[in-house]
Coordinates of C-alpha atoms and ligand atoms in Angstrom, one line a residue:
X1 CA -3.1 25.6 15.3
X2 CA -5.6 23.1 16.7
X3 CA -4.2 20.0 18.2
X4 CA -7.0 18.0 18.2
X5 CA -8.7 15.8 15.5
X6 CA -12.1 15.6 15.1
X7 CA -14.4 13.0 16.7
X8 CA -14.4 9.7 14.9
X9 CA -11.1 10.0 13.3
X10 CA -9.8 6.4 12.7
X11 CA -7.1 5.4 14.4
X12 CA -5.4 2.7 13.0
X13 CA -2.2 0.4 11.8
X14 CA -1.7 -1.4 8.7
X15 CA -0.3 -4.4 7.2
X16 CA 0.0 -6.6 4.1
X17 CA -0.4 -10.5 3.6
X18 CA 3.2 -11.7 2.5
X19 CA 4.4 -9.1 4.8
X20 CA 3.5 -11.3 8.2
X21 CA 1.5 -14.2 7.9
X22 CA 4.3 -16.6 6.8
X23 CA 2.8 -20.1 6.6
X24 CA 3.5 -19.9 3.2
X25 CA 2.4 -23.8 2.1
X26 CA -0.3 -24.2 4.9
X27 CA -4.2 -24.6 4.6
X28 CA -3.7 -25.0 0.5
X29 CA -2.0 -21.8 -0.3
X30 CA -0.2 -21.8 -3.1
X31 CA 3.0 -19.7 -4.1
X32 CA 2.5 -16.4 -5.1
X33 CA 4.7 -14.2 -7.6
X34 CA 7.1 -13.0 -4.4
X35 CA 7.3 -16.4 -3.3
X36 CA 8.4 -17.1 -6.1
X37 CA 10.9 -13.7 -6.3
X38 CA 12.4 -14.1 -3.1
X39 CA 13.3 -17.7 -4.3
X40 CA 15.3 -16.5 -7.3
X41 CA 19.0 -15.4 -6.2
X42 CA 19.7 -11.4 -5.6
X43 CA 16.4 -10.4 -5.7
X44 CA 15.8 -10.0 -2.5
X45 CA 18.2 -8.6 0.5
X46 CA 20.1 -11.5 2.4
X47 CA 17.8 -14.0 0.3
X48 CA 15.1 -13.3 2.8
X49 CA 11.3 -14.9 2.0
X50 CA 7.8 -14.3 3.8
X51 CA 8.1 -18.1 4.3
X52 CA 7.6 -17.7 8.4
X53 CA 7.5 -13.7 8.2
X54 CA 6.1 -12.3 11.7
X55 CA 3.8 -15.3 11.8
X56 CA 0.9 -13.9 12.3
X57 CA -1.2 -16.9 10.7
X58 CA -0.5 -18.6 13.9
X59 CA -0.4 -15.2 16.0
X60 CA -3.3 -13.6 15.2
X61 CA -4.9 -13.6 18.1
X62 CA -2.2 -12.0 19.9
X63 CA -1.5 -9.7 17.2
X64 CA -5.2 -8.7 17.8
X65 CA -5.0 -8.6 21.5
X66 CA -2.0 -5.9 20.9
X67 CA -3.8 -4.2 18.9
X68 CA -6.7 -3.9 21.8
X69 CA -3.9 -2.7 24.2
X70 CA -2.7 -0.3 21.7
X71 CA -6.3 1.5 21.7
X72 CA -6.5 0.7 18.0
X73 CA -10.1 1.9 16.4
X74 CA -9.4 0.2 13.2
X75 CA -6.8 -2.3 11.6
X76 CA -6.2 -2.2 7.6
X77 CA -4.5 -5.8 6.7
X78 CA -4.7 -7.6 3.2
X79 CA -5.9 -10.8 2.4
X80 CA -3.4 -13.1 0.4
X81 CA -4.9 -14.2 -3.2
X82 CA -3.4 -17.3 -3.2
X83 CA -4.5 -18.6 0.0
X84 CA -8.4 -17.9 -0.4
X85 CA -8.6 -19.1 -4.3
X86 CA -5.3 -20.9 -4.7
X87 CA -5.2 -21.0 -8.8
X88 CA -6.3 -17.8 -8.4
X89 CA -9.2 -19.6 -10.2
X90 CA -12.7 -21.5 -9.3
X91 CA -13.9 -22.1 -6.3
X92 CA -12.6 -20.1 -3.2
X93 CA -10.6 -22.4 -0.6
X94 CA -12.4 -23.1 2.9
X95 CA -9.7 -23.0 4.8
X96 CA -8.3 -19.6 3.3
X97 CA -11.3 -17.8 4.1
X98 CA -11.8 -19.5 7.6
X99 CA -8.5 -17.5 8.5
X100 CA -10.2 -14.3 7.7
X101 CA -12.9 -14.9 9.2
X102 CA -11.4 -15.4 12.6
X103 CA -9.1 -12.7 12.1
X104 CA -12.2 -10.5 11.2
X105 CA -14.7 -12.1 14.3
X106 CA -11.5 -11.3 16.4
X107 CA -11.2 -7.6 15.7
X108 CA -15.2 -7.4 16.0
X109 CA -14.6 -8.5 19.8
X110 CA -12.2 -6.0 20.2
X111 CA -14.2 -3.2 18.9
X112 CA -11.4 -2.7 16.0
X113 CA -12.9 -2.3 12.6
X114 CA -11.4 -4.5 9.8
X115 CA -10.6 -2.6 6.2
X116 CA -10.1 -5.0 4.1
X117 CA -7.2 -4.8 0.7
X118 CA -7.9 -7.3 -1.4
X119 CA -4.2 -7.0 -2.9
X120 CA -1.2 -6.1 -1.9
X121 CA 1.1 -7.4 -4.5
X122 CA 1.1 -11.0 -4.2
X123 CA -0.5 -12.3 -7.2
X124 CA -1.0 -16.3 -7.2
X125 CA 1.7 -17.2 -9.7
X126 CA -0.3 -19.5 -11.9
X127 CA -1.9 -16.0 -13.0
X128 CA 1.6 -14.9 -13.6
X129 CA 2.4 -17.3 -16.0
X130 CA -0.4 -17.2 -17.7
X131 CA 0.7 -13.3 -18.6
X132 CA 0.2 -11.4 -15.0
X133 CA -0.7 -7.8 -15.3
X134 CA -0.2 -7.0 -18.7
X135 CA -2.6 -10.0 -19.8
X136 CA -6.5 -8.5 -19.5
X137 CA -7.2 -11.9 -18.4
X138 CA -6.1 -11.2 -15.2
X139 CA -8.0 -8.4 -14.5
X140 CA -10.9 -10.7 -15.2
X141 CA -10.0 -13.2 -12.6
X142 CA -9.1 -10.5 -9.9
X143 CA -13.3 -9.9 -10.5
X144 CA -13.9 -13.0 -9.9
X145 CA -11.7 -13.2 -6.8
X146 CA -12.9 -9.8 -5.4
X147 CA -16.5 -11.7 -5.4
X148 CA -15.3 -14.6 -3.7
X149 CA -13.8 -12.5 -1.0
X150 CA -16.9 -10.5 -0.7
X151 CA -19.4 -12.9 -0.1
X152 CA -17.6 -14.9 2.5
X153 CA -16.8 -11.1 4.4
X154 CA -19.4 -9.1 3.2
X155 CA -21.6 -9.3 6.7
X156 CA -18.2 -8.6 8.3
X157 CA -16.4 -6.2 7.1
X158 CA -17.3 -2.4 6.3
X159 CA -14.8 -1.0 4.5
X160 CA -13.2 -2.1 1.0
X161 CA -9.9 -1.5 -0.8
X162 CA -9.5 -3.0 -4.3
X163 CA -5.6 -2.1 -4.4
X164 CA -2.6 -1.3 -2.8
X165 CA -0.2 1.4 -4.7
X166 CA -0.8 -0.2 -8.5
X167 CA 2.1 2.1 -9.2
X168 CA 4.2 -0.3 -7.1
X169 CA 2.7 -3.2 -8.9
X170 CA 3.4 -2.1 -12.2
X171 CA 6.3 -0.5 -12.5
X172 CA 8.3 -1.7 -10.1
X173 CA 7.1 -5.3 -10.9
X174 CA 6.8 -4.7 -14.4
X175 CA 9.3 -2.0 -15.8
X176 CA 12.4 -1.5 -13.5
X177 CA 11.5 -5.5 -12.3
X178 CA 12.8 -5.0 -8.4
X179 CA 9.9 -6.1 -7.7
X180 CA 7.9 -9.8 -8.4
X181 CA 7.5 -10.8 -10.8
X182 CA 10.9 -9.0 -11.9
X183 CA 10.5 -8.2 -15.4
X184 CA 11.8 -5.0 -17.4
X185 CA 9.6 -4.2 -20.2
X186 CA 8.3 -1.1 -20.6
X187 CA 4.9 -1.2 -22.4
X188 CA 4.7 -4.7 -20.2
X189 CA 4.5 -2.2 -17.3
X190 CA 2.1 0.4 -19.4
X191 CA -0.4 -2.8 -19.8
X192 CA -0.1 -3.9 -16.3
X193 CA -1.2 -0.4 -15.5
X194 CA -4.3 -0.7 -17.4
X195 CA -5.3 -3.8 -16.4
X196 CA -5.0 -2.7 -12.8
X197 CA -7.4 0.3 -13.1
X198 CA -9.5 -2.2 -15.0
X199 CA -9.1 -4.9 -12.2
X200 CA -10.2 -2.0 -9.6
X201 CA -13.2 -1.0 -11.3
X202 CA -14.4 -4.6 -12.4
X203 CA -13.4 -5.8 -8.5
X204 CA -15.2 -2.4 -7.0
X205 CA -18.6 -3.6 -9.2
X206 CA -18.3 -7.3 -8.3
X207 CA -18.1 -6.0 -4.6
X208 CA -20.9 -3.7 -5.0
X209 CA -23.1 -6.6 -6.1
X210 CA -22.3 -8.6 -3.1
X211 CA -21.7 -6.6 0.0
X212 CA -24.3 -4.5 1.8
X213 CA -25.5 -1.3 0.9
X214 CA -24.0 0.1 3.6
X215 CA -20.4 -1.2 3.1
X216 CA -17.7 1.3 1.8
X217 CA -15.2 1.1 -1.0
X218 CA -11.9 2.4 -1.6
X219 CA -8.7 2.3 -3.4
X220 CA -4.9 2.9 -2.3
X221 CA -2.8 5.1 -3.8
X222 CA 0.6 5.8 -3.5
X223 CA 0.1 9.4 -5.7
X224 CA 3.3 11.0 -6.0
X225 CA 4.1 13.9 -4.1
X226 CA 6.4 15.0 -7.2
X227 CA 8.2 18.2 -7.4
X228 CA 10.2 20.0 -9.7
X229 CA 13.4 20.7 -8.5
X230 CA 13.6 24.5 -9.3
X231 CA 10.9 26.5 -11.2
X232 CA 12.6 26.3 -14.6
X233 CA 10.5 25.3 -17.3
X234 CA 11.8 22.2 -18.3
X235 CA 11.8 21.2 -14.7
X236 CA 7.8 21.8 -14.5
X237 CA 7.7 19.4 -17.2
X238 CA 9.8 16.6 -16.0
X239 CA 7.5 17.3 -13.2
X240 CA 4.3 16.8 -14.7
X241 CA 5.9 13.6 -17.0
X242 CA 6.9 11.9 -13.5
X243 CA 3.1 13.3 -12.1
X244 CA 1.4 11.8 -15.3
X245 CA 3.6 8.5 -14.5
X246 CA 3.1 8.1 -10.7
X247 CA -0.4 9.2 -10.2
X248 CA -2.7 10.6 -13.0
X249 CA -2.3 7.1 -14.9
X250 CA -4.3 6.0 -12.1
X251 CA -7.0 8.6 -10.9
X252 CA -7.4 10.2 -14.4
X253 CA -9.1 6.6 -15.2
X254 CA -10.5 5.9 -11.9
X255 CA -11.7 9.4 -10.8
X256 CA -12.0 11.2 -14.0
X257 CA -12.9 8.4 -16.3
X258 CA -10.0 8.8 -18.8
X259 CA -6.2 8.5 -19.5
X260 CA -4.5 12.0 -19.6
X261 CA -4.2 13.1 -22.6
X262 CA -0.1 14.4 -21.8
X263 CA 0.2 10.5 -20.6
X264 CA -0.8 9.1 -23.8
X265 CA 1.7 11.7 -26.0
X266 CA 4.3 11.1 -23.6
X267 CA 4.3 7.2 -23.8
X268 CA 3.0 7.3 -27.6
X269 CA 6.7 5.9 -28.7
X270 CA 6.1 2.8 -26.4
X271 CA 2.7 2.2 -26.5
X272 CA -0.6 2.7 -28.8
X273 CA -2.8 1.7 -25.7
X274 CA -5.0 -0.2 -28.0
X275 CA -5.1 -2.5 -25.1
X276 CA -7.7 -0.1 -23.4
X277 CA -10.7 -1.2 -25.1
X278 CA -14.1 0.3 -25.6
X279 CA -16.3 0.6 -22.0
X280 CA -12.5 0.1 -19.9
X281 CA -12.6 3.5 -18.7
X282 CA -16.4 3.6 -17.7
X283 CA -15.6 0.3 -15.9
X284 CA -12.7 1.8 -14.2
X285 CA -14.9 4.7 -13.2
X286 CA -17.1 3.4 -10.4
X287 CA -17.9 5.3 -7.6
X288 CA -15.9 5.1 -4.7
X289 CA -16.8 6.0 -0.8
X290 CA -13.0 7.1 -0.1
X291 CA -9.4 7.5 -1.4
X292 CA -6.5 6.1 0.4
X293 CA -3.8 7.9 0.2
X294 CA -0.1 5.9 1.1
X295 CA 2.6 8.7 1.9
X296 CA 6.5 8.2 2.9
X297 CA 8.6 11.2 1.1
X298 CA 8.2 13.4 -1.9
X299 CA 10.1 12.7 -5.1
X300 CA 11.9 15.8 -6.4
X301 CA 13.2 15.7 -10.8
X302 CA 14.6 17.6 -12.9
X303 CA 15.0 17.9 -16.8
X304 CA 18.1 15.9 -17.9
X305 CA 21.6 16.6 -17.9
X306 CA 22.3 13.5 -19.1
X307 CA 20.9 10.3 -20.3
X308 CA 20.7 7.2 -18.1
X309 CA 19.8 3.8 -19.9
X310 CA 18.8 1.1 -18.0
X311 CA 15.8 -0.5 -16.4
X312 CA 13.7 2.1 -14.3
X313 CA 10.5 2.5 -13.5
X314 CA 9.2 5.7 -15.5
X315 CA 8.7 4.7 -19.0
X316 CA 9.5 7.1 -21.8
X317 CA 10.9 9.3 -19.4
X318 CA 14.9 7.9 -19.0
X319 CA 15.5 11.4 -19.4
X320 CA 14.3 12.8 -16.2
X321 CA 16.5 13.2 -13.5
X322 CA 15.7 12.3 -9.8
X323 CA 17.2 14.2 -6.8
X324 CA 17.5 13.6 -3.1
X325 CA 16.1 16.4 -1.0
X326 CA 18.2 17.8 1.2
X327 CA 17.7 17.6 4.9
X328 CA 16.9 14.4 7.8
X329 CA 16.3 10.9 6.1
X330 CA 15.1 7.6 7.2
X331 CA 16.6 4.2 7.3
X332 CA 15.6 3.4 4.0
X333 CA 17.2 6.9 2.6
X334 CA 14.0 8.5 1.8
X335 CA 13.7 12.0 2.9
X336 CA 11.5 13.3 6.1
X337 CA 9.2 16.0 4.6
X338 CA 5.5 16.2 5.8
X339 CA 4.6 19.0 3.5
X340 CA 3.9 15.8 0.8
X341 CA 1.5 14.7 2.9
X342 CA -0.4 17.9 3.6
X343 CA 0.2 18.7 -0.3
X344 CA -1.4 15.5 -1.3
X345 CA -4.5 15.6 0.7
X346 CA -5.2 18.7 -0.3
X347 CA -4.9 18.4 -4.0
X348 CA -7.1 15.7 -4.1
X349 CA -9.7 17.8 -1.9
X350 CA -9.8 20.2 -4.4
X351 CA -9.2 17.6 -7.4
X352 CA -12.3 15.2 -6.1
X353 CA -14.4 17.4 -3.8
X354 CA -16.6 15.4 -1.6
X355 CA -14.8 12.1 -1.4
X356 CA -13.1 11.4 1.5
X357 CA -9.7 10.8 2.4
X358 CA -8.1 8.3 4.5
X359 CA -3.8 8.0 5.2
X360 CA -4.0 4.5 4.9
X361 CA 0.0 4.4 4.9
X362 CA 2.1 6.2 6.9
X363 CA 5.6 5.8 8.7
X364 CA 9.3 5.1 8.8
X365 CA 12.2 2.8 8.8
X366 CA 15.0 3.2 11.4
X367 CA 17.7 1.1 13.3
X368 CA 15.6 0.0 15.8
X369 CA 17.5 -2.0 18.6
X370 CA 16.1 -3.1 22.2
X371 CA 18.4 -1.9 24.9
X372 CA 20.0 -3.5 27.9
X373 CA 16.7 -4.0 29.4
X374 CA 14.5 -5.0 26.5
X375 CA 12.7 -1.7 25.8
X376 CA 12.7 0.0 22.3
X377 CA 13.3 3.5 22.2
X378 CA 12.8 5.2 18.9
X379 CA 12.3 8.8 19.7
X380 CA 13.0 9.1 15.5
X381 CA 10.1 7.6 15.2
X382 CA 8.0 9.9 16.8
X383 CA 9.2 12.8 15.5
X384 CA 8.5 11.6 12.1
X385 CA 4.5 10.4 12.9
X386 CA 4.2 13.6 15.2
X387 CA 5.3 15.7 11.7
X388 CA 3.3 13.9 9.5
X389 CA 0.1 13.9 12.1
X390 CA 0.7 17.8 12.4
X391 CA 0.3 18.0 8.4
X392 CA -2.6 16.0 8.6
X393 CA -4.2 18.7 10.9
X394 CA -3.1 21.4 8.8
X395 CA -4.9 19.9 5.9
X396 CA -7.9 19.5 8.0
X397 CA -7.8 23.1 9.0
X398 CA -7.5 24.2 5.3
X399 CA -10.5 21.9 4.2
X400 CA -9.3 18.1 3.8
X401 CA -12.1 15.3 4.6
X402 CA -9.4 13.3 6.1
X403 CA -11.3 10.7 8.2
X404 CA -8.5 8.6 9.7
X405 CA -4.8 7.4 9.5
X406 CA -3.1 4.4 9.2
X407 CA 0.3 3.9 10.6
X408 CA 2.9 1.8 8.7
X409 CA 3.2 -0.6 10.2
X410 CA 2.0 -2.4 13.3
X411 CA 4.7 -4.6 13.0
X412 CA 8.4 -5.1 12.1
X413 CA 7.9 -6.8 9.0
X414 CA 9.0 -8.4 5.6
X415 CA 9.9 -5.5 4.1
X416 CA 10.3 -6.6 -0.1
X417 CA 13.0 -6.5 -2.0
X418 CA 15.0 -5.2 1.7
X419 CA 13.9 -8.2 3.0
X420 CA 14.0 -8.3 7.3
X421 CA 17.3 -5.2 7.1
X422 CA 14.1 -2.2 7.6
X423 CA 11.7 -2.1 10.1
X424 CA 8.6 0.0 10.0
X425 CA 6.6 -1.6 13.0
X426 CA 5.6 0.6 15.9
X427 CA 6.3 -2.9 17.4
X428 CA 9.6 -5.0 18.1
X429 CA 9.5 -8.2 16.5
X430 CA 12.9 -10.3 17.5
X431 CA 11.9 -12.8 14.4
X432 CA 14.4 -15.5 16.3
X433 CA 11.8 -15.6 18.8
X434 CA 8.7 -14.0 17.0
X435 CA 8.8 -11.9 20.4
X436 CA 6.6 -9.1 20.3
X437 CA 7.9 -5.6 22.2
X438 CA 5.7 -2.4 21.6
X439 CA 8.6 0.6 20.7
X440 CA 8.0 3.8 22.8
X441 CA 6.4 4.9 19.5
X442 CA 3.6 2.7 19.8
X443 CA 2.9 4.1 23.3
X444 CA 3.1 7.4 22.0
X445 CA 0.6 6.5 19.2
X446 CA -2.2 4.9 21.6
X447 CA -1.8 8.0 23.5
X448 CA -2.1 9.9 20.4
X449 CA -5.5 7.3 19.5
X450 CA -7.1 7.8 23.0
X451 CA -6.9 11.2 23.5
X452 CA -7.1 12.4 19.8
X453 CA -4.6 14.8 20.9
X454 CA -1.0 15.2 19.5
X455 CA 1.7 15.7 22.0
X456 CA 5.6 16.5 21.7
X457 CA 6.6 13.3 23.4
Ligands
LIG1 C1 4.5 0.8 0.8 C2 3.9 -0.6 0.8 C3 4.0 -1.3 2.1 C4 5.3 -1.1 2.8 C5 5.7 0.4 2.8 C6 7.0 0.7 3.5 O1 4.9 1.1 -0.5 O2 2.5 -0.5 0.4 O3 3.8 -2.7 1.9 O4 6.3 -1.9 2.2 O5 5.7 0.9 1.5

């Protein structure tokens, strides 16, 4: 098999908002629905908030730099809602936007190209209480704020993401609540859902009308990489309950313009759905340039053999059963299998031919600890990326479009509900310091970016 990836491939590292900037109350930002999570007790590991985080708002130009000396072609970060239109209403703040702009203007002068998420989870919390996700409203404003954000970046900034994993959004935040805003209510979550897809497709037209022809737009996906745990019929169908669940909710609307029919049956004793009103799913539906695709482990289910009540994240389907796959796992327990990868790309190669594919999330938690003399070794690390970059190339080989990858994360980060405990950054951060020390990973992945060549070690 080749080793090499094709010319052009993107090479890249991601990161999110509440993640890293910190300066949490600076420039006019207001709280956010994790600010306001991590603030309520056990939510959050070690009562850990983004309050400082990695800093980055005051970093940013050495973040960049790094990034330069990493060999970085492009650099997929979020921009916080509530610091560029703090209501997460009106007018857009001037100071918000100014950070973006430098941040932007920075990675211009380094030759690293900016994609831009609009969210990644932290919804301004005056939204929030006024009925967050599962009020339509919301959706409306994220429109609104999608404009704002494109205007100010349009003449910047190529390529657009609406949305990061509105799985995560919705059903953790909304049905098994360990995530903001926290709550556990089913057909909440089912709404939320919704009004995500619809918040995509009315944020993907409002961007349309502002930006450039030539500017590109996306959406981020986590899509489950779900699979049955033995071939038994009433495995296939927990399987396709927990597929319906994790992923079709959100590309049967967005791709396909319509809910699944299974979806609809199987939630039918939670919801009607007559929150989806006429023209929603033609709204959903607008054409996109590319797919991002977020990828950490597959998920493997069963039928039941017993009944678990409780809060969890998979409404109407209490019954399936969930299964850790055997073999290595990461720090934060989730299995090491690339074959979910290379599975994913190519089912939506064949699902959606002709739209391109990006990983725009890819990587793993371990104990990372500098030794004696200050260095970070984490040969797991590289295992894992090398794994994952060898299934990319074997989906390229059997057809994928896959034009670039995203490595989770550049940094050591604030890693949600874990709080600080997991890192995910290719770099060190020592957050007593806010010292930055590239891991032997990150070395290993410049190598990998200049070369476009994967090697062992
Ligand atoms: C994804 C999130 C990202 C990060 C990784 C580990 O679900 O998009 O912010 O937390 O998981």
């Amino acid at each position: 098999m080749t080793v090499t990836f094709p010319p052009g491939f993107l090479w890249g590292a991601a990161t999110a908002a509440y993640q890293i900037e910190g300066a949490a109350r600076e420039d006019g930002r207001t709280p956010s629905i994790w600010d306001t999570f991590c603030r309520t007790p056990s939510r959050v590991l070690g009562g850990d908030t983004g309050d400082t985080a990695t800093d980055h708002y005051h970093r940013r130009h050495e973040d960049v730099r790094l990034m330069a000396e990493l060999g970085l072609g492009a650099y997929r970060f979020s921009v916080s809602w509530p610091r560029v239109q703090p209501t997460g209403r009106g007018p857009a703040s001037r100071r918000g936007l100014d950070f973006y702009r430098a941040l932007v203007d920075d990675l211009l002068a380094h030759d690293i190209r900016p994609v831009l998420t609009l969210y990644h989870w932290d919804l301004p919390q005056e939204l929030e209480d006024a009925g967050g996700w599962p009020a339509r409203e919301t959706a409306l404003r994220f429109a609104d704020y999608a404009r704002l954000v494109g205007e100010a970046l349009g003449d910047r900034v190529g390529l657009w993401t609406t949305l990061n994993e509105p799985w995560c959004s919705a059903f953790l935040g909304y049905a098994s609540g360990v995530h903001a805003p926290g709550r556990t209510d089913d057909e909440a979550a089912l709404r939320a859902a919704h009004h995500l897809n619809l918040a995509h497709g009315l944020g993907a037209q409002a961007l349309r009308a502002v930006l450039p022809a030539t500017a590109q737009l996306s959406v981020t996906l986590n899509a489950g990489a779900v699979r049955a745990r033995t071939p038994d019929p009433a495995d296939l169908d927990a399987q396709r309950r927990v597929d319906a669940l994790a992923t079709r909710i959100f590309t049967g609307p967005m791709l396909h313009g319509a809910y699944p029919a299974d979806l609809l049956a199987d939630t039918a004793g939670i919801t009607t759905w007559s929150f989806v009103h006429d023209g929603d799913t033609d709204a959903i539906k607008h054409p996109l340039d590319a797919l991002g695709i977020n990828y950490y482990a597959p998920t493997v289910v069963s039928a039941p053999t017993d009944n678990r009540p409780g809060p969890s994240p998979w409404p109407g389907s209490h019954a399936v059963v969930f299964h850790q796959p055997p073999g290595k796992r990461t720090a934060m327990d989730w299995a090491v299998d690339p074959t979910g990868l290379y599975d994913l790309l190519t089912r939506f190669t064949a699902e959606v031919p002709g739209l391109p594919l990006l990983v725009t999330e890819n990587g793993a938690a371990y104990d990372d600890k500098p030794d004696a003399d200050g260095a970070v070794h984490d040969p797991e690390r590289i295992a894992y990326l090398h794994a994952h970059l060898e299934a990319v190339l074997r989906a390229l080989a059997d057809g994928a479009d896959v034009r670039g990858y995203f490595l989770w994360s550049l940094l050591d980060n604030f890693e949600w509900a874990y709080g600080y405990s997991k890192r995910f950054g290719m770099v060190y951060v020592d957050y007593a310091t806010q010292a930055r020390t590239p891991k032997s990973s990150a070395r290993w992945y410049a190598r990998v970016a200049r070369t476009g060549r994967l090697t062992p070690s």
